[in-house]
Coordinates of C-alpha atoms in Angstrom, one line a residue:
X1 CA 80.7 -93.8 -140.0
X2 CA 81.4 -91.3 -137.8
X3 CA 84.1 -91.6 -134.8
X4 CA 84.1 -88.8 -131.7
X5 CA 87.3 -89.7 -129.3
X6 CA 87.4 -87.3 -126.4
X7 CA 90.7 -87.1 -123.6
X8 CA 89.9 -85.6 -120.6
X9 CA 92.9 -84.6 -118.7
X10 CA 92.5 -83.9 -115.0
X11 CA 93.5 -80.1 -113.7
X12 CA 96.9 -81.8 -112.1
X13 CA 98.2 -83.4 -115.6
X14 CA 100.6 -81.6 -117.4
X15 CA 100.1 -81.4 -121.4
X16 CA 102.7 -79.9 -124.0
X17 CA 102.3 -79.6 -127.6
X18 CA 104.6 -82.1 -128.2
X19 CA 102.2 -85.0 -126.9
X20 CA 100.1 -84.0 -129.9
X21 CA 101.2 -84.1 -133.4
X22 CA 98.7 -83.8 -136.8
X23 CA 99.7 -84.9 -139.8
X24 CA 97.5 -84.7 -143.1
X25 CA 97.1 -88.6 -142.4
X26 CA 97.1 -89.1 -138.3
X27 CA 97.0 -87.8 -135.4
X28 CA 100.0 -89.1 -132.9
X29 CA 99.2 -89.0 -128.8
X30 CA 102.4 -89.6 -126.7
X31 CA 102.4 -90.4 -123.1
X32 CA 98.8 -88.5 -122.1
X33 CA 97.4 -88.9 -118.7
X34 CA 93.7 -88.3 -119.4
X35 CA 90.1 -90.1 -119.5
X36 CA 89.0 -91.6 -122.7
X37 CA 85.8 -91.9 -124.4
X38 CA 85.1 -93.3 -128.5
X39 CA 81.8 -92.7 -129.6
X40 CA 81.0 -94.6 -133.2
X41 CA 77.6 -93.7 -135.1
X42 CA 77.2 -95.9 -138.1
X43 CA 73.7 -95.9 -140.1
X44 CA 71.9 -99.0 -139.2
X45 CA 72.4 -100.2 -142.7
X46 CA 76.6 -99.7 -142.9
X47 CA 76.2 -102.6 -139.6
X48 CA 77.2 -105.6 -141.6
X49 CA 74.8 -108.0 -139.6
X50 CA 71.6 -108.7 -141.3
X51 CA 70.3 -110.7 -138.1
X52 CA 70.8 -107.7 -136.3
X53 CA 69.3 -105.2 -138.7
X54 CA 66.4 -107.7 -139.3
X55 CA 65.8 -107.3 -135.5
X56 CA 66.4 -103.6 -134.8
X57 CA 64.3 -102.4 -137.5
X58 CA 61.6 -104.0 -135.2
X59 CA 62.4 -101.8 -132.5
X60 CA 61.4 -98.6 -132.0
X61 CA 64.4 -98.0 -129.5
X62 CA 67.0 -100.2 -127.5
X63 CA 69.4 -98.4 -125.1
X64 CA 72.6 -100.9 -123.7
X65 CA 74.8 -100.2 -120.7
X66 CA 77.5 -102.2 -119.7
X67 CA 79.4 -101.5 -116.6
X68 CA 83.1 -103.4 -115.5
X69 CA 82.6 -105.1 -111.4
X70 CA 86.1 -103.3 -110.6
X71 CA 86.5 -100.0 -109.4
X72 CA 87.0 -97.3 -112.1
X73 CA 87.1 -93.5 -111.6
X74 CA 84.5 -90.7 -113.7
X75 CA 85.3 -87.4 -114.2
X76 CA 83.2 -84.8 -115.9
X77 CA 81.6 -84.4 -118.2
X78 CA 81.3 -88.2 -118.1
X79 CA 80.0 -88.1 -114.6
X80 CA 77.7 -90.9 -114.6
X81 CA 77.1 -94.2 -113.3
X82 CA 75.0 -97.5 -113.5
X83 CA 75.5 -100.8 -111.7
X84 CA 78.2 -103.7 -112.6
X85 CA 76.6 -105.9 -115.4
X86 CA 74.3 -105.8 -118.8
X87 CA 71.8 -103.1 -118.2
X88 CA 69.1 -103.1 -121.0
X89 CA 65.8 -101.0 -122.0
X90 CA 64.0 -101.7 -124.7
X91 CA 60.9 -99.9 -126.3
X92 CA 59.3 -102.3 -129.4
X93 CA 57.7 -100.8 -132.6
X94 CA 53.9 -100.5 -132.6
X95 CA 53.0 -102.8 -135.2
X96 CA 56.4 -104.4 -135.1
X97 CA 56.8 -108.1 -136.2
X98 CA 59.2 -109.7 -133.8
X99 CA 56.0 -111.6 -131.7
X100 CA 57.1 -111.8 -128.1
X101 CA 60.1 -109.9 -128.2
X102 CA 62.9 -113.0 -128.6
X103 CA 64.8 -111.4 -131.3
X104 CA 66.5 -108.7 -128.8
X105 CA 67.7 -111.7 -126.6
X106 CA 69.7 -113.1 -129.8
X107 CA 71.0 -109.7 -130.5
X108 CA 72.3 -109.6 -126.9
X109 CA 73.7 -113.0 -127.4
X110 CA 75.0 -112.3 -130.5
X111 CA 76.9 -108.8 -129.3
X112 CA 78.1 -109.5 -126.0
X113 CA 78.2 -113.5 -125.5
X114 CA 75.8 -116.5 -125.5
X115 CA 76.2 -116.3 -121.7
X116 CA 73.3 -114.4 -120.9
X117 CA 70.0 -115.9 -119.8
X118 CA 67.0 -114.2 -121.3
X119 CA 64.3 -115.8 -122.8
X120 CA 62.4 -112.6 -124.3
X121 CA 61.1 -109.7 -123.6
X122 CA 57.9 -110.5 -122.6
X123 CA 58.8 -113.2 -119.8
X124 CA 62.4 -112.2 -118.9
X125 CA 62.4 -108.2 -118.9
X126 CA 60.3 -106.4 -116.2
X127 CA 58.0 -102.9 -116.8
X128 CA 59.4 -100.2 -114.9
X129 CA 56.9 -97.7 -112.9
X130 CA 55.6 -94.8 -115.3
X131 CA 55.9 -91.7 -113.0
X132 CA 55.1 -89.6 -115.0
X133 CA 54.1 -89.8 -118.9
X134 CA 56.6 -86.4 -119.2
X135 CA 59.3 -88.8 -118.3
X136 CA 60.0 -89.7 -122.2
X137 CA 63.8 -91.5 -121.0
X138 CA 62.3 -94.7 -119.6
X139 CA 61.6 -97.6 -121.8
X140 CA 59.1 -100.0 -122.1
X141 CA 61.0 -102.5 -121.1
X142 CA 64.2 -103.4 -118.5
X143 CA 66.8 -106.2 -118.3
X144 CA 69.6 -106.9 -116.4
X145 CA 72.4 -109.4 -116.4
X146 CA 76.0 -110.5 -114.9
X147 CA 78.5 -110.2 -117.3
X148 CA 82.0 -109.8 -116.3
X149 CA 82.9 -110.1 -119.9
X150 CA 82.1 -109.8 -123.1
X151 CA 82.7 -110.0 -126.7
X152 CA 81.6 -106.7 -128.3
X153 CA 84.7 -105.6 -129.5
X154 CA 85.3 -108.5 -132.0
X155 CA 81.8 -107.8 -132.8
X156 CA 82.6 -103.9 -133.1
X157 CA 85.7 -104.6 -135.2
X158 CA 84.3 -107.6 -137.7
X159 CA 80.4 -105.9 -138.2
X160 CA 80.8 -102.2 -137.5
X161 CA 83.9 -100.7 -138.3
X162 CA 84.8 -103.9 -140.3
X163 CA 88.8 -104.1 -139.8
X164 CA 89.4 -100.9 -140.3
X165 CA 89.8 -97.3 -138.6
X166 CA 90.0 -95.7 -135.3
X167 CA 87.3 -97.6 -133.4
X168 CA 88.6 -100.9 -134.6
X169 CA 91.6 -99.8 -133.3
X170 CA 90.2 -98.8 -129.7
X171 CA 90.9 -101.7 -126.8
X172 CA 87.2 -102.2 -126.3
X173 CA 88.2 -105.2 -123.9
X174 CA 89.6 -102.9 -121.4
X175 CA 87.0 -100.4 -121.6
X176 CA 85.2 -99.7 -118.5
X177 CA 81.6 -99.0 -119.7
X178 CA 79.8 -99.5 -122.8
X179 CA 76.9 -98.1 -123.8
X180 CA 74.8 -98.9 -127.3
X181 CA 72.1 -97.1 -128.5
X182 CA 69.8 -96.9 -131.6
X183 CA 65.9 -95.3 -132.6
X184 CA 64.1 -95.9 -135.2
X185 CA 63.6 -92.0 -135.8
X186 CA 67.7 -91.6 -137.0
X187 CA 68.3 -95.3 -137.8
X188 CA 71.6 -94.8 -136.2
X189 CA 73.0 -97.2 -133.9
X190 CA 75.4 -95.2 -131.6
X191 CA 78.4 -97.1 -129.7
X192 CA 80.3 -95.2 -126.9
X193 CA 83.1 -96.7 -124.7
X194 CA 84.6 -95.3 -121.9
X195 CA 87.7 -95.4 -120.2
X196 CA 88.6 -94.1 -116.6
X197 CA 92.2 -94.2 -116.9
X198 CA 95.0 -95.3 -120.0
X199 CA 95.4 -98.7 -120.1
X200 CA 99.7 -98.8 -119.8
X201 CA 100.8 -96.4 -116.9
X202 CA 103.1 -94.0 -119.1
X203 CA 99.3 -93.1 -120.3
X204 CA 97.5 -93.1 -123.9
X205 CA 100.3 -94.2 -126.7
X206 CA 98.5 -94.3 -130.3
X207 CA 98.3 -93.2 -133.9
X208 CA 94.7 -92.0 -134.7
X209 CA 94.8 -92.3 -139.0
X210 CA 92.5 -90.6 -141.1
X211 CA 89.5 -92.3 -142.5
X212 CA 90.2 -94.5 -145.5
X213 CA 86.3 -93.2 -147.3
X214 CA 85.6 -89.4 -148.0
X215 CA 81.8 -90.3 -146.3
X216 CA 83.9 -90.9 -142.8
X217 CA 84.7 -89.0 -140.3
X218 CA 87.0 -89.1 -137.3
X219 CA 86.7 -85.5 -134.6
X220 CA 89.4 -85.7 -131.6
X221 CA 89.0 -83.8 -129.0
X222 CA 92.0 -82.9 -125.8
X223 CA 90.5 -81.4 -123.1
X224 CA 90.6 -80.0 -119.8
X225 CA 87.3 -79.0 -116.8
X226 CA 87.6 -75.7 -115.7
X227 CA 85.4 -74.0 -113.1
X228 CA 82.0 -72.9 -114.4
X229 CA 80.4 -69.3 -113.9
X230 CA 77.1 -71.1 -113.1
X231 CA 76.8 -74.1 -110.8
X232 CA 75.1 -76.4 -112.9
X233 CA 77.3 -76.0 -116.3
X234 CA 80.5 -77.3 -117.0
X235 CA 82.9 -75.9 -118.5
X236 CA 85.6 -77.8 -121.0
X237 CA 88.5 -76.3 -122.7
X238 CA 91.4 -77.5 -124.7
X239 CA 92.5 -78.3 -128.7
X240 CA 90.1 -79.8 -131.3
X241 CA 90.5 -81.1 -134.8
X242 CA 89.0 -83.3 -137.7
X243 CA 91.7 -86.4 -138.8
X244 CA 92.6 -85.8 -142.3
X245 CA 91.0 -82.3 -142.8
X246 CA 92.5 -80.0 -140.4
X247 CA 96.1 -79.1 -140.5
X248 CA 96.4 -78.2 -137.0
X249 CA 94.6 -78.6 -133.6
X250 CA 91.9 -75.8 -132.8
X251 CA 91.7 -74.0 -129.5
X252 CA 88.0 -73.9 -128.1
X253 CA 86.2 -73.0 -124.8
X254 CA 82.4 -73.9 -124.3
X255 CA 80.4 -74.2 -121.2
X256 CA 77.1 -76.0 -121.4
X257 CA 74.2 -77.1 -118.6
X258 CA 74.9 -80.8 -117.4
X259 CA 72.3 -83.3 -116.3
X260 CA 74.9 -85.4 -114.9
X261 CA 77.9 -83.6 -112.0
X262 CA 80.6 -85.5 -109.9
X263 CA 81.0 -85.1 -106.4
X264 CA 84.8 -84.6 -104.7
X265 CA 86.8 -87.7 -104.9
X266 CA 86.3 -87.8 -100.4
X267 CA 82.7 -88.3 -101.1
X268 CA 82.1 -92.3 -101.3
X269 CA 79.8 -95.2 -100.2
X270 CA 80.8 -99.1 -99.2
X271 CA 78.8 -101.7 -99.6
X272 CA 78.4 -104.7 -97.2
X273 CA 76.2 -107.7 -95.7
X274 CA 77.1 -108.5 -91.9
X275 CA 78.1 -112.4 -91.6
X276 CA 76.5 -114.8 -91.4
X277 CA 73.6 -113.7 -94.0
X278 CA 71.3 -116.5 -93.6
X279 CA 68.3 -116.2 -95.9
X280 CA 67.7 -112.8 -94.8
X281 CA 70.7 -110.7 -95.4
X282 CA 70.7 -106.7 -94.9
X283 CA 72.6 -104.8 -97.5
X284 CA 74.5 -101.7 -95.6
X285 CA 75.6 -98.7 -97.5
X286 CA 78.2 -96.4 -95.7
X287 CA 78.5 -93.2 -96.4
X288 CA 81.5 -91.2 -95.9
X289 CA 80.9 -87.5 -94.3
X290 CA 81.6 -86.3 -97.7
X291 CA 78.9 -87.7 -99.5
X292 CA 76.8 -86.5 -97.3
X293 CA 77.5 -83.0 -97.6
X294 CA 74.4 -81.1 -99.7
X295 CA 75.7 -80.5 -103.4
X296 CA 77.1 -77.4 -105.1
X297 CA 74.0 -77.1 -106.7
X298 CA 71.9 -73.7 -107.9
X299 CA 70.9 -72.1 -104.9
X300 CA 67.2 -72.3 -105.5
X301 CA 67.0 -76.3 -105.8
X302 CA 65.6 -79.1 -103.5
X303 CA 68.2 -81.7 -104.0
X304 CA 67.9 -85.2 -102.2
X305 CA 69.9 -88.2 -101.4
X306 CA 69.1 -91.7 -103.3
X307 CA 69.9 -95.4 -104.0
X308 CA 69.1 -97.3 -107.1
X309 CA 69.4 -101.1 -106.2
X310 CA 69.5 -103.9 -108.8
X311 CA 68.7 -107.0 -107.3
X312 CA 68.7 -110.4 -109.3
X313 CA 65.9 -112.9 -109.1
X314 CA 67.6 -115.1 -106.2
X315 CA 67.4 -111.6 -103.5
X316 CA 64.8 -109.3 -103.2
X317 CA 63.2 -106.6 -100.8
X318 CA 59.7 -106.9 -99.2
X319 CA 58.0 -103.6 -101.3
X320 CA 55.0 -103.6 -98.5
X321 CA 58.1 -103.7 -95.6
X322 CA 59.7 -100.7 -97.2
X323 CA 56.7 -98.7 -98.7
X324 CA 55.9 -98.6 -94.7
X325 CA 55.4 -94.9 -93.4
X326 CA 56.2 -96.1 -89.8
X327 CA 58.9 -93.7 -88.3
X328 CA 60.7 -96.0 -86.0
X329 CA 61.3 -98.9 -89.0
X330 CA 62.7 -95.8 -91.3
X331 CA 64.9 -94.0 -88.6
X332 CA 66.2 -97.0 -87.5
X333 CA 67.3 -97.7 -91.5
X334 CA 68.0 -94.2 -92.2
X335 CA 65.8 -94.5 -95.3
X336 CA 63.3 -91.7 -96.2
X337 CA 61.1 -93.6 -98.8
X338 CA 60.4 -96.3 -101.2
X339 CA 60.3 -94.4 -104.4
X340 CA 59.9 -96.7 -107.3
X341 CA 59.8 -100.8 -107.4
X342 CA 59.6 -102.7 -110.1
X343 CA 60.3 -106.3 -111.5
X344 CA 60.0 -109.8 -109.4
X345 CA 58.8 -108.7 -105.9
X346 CA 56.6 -112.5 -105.1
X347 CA 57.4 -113.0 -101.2
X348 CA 56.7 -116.8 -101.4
X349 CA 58.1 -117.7 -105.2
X350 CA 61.3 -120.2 -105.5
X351 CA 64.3 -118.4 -107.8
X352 CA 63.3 -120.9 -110.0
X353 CA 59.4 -120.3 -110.8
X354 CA 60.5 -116.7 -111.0
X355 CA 60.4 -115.7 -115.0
X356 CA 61.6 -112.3 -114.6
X357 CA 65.5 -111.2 -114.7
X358 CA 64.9 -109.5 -111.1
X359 CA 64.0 -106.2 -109.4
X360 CA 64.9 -102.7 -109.4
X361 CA 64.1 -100.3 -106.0
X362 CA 64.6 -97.0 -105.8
X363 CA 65.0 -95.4 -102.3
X364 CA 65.5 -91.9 -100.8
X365 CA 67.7 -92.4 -98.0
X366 CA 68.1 -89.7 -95.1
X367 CA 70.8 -87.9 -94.2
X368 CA 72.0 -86.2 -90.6
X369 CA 71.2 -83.0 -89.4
X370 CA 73.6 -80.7 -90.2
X371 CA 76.4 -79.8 -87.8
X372 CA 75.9 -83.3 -86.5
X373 CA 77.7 -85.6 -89.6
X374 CA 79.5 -88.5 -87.8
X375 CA 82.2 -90.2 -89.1
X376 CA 80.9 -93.0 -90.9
X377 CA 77.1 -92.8 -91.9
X378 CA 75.0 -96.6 -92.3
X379 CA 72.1 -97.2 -94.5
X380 CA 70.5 -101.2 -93.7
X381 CA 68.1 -102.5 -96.6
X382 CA 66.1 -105.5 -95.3
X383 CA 66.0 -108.0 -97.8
X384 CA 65.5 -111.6 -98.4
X385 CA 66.8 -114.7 -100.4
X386 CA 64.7 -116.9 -102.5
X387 CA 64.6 -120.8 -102.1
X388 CA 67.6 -122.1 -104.5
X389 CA 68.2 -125.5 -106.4
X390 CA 70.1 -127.7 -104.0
X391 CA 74.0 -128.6 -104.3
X392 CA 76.2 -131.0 -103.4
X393 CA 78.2 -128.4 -101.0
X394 CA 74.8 -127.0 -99.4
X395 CA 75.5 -123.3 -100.4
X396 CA 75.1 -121.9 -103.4
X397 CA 77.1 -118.1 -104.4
X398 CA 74.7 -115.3 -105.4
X399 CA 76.5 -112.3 -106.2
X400 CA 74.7 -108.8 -105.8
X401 CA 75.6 -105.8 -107.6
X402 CA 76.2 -102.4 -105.9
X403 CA 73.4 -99.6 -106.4
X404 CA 73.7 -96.6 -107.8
X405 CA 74.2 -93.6 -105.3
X406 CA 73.4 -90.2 -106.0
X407 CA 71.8 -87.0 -104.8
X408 CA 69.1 -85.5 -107.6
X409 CA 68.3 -81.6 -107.2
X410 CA 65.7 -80.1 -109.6
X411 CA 66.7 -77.5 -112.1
X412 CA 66.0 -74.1 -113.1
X413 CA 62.5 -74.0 -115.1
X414 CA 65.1 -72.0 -118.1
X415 CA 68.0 -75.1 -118.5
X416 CA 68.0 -76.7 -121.3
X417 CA 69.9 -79.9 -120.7
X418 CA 69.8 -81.1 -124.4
X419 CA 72.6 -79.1 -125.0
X420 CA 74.8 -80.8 -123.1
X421 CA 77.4 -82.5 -126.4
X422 CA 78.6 -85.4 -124.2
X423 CA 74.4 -86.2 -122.8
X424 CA 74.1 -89.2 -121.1
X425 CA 70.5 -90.9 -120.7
X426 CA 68.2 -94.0 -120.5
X427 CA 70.5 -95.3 -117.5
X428 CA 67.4 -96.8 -115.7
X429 CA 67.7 -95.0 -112.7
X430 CA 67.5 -91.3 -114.5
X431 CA 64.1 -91.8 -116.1
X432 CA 62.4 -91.6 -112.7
X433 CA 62.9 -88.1 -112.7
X434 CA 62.0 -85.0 -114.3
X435 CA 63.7 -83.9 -117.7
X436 CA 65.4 -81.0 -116.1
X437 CA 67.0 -82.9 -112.8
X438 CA 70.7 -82.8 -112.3
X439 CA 72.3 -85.9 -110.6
X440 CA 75.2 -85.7 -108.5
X441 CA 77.3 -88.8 -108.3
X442 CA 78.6 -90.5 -105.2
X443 CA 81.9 -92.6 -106.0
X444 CA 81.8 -96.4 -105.1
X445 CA 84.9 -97.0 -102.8
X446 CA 87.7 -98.5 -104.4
X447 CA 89.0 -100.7 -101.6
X448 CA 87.3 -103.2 -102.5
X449 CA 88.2 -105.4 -106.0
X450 CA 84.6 -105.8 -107.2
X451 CA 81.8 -103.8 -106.6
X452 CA 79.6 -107.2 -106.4
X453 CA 79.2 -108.6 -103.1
X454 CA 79.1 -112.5 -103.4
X455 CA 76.5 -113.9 -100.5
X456 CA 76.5 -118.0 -99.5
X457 CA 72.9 -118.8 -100.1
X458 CA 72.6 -122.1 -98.1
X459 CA 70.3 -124.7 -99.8
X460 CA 69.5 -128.6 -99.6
X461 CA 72.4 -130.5 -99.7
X462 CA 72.8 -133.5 -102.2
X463 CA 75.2 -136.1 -101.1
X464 CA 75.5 -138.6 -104.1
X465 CA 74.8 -142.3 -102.5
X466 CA 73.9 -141.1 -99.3
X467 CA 70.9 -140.8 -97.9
X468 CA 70.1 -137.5 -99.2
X469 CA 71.3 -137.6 -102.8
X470 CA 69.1 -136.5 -105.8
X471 CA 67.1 -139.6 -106.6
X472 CA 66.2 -140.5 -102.6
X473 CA 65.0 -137.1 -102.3
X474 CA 62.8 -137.4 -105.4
X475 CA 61.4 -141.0 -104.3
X476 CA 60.5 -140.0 -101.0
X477 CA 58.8 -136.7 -102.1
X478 CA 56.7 -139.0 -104.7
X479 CA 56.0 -141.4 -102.0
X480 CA 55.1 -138.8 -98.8
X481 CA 52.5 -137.8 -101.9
X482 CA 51.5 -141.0 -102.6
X483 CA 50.9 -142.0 -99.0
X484 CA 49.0 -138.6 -98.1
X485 CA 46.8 -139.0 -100.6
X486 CA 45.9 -142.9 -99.2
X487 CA 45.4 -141.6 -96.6
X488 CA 43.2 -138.6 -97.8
X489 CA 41.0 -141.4 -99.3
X490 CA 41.1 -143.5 -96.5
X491 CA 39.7 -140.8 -94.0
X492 CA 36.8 -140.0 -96.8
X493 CA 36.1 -143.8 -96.7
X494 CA 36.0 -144.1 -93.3
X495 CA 33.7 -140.6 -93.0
X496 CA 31.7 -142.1 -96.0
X497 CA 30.7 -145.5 -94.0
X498 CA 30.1 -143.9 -90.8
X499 CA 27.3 -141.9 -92.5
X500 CA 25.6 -145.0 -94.3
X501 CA 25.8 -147.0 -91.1
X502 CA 23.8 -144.2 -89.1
X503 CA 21.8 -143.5 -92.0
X504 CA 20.6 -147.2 -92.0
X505 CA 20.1 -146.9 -87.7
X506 CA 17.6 -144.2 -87.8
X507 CA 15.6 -146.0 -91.0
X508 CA 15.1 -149.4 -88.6
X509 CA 14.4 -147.2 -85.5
X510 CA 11.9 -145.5 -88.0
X511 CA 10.0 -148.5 -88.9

């Protein structure tokens, strides 16, 4: 097993020597202000789950994101976002023996909860658009689910680093955003948690203790951003050293080309639906001037702005509505493009006949002219609410996940991204794009305490003994049925003796 945990200290925390301490045994961190991320990589057979290695060695890969629904700051080189919940893609192994694809549902269950509703990957996960076969990040298959919490790190502590070492020893819980990876080509299933800020506010308190098996291997890293020579690299500096090996912290300085940048802390989006929604709300993004400002990007780019939207099953958009290329509907959203859709888009379909988790849309959205960037900049989605189960109160909640927003400028034909040590890919929204594009990140606001907007879908009401309660609603349906079809028969009756009758008139008038 082999544990990577990075600090990343913004430019305006101070650091001494003293915060730091090696010992042939551990490392000690005192009171540091910094960004956190603890990558594990553990050979799929060290994972001691044979349910789960029964149904990974199935797969040819399976990339896992997991985002927190409360504000949390990135910095780089973690600069990279996806939208609040369970993200999943999922590619199967030709020849594979897992049928319709029901084993990774129990390995989601099984990881992160029994809360999540998937059936398998045939019926609940949706295709995403192939743009372009070059596009090798984008699996076969795409899931998405709400799940304010989950129970990974028991699962992480009692399967993968079972009960011992730094990762066990990582708060998981209180991470911000997991991602889990594995392919079949390494047979290594990789698990990377990330936190935006320490979780006491003296900052990061902890003993990091050397690997109890010689096969192990724990790297820490404490490092700092500095400005890079060339606008798409960044470049990290700051002390590195192997637990239980080294005898004292190495300096290094590295610069690399990123895929992934993030934007000045000014430059943010809000999300909002005007009251009351109805059944066809309109999602607003606002855009501060900030975020609209054209990237620090290479000179020679084309960069533009976008929004990846995650819609569960219950809300979607009308794909013929925004695929339109009539001027006056787009300038009057401020949207350029529909870009990519997949997933449930049936206009007429109840939530409930719908099999699919939901939708995915990607949009270009358009931006001011420059020299004329007002103060607060609105982006309107149409979209539109399925018919839901009814309820005793008449509404039902549907919450709604913020998109992703972020401007995407094509590279250089010479960078090479793969460099990059701290990569981060399969994100869903990434894989619509060429290999070499560089993404920068516009920052959710953090007024608000989720970044899910909760919508009152209103549906039949169900008053228990009254006149509209479960049971008189089912009777009457069955009996409006019953009657039409009387009737039906009736009317055929009726046709059906009004043609004997004259049938039998013309044969008498005939003889």
């Amino acid at each position: 097993m082999k544990t990577r945990i990075t600090y990343l200290q913004p430019p305006s925390s101070p650091f001494t020597s003293t915060q730091a301490t090696l010992t042939p045994s551990s490392l000690k961190i005192s009171d540091l202000d910094a960004a956190k991320e603890v990558r594990v990589t553990v050979d799929l057979s060290e994972v001691d789950d044979d349910e789960v290695r029964s149904i990974l060695t199935n797969l040819h890969e399976v990339h896992i994101r997991w985002a927190r629904e409360q504000p949390y700051g990135i910095v780089s080189p973690f600069g990279s976002r996806v939208s609040a919940g369970l993200g999943v893609g999922v590619s199967p192994l030709q020849g594979g023996d897992d049928g319709d694809g029901e084993g990774v549902c129990r390995l989601l269950r099984r990881m992160f909860g029994t809360g999540i509703e998937c059936a398998n990957y045939m019926d609940s996960f949706t295709s995403p658009p192939v743009v372009s076969t070059r596009f090798a990040s984008t699996s076969t298959y795409q899931f998405h689910s709400s799940l304010p919490e989950h129970n990974l790190g028991e699962y992480i502590v009692k399967n993968i680093c079972r009960e011992e070492g730094a990762a066990c020893a990582a708060e998981w819980g209180a991470a911000d955003s997991i991602d889990v990876d594995y392919d079949a080509v390494s047979r290594a299933l990789v698990v990377s948690g990330y936190w935006g800020q320490p979780v006491t506010p003296e900052g990061w308190t902890e003993e990091i203790r050397a690997p109890g098996r010689d096969r192990d291997r724990v790297e820490v890293g404490l490092l700092g951003t500095e400005k890079a020579v060339e606008a798409e690299e960044i470049k990290v500096g700051g002390l590195l050293g192997v637990v239980g090996v080294d005898k004292e912290l190495k300096p290094t300085l590295f610069s690399f080309p990123s895929r992934h940048h993030v934007l000045p802390r000014e430059a943010t989006f809000d999300v909002s639906f005007p009251r009351p929604t109805g059944t066809h709300p309109t999602m607003t993004i606002s855009l501060s001037p900030a975020a609209l400002e054209y990237p620090a990007a290479p000179e020679d780019t084309t960069c533009a702005l976008h929004a990846y939207l995650t819609l569960p099953s219950y809300i979607f958009g009308d794909k013929y509505q925004l695929s339109t290329d009539d001027p006056l509907f787009l300038e009057s959203h401020h949207l350029v493009a529909l870009r990519a859709v997949s997933g449930a888009t049936d206009l007429e379909a109840p939530d409930w006949f719908v099999p699919h988790w939901g939708s995915n849309w990607l949009l270009e959205l358009a931006t001011p002219s420059a020299g004329q960037v007002p103060e607060e900049w609105n982006v309107t989605v149409p979209l539109h609410l399925r018919y839901l189960r009814p309820s005793e109160s008449g509404y039902r909640s549907a919450g709604v996940p913020w998109p992703v927003v972020f401007w995407a400028c094509t590279a250089e034909e010479g960078t090479k991204m793969g460099t990059n040590p701290f990569d981060r890919l399969n994100l869903g929204w990434d894989g619509m794009f060429g290999p070499r594009t560089m993404f920068y990140q516009v920052h959710p606001s953090g007024e608000k305490t989720r970044h899910v907007e909760d919508l009152d879908v209103p549906v039949l009401r169900l008053e228990e003994g009254g006149f509209f309660s479960s049971k008189t609603v089912e009777l009457g349906t069955m009996a409006a049925i019953v009657l039409g079809l009387l009737w039906v028969l009736w009317k055929l009756g009726s046709v059906a003796r009004s043609s004997g009758r004259k049938k039998s008139d013309k044969e008498k008038k005939s003889q």
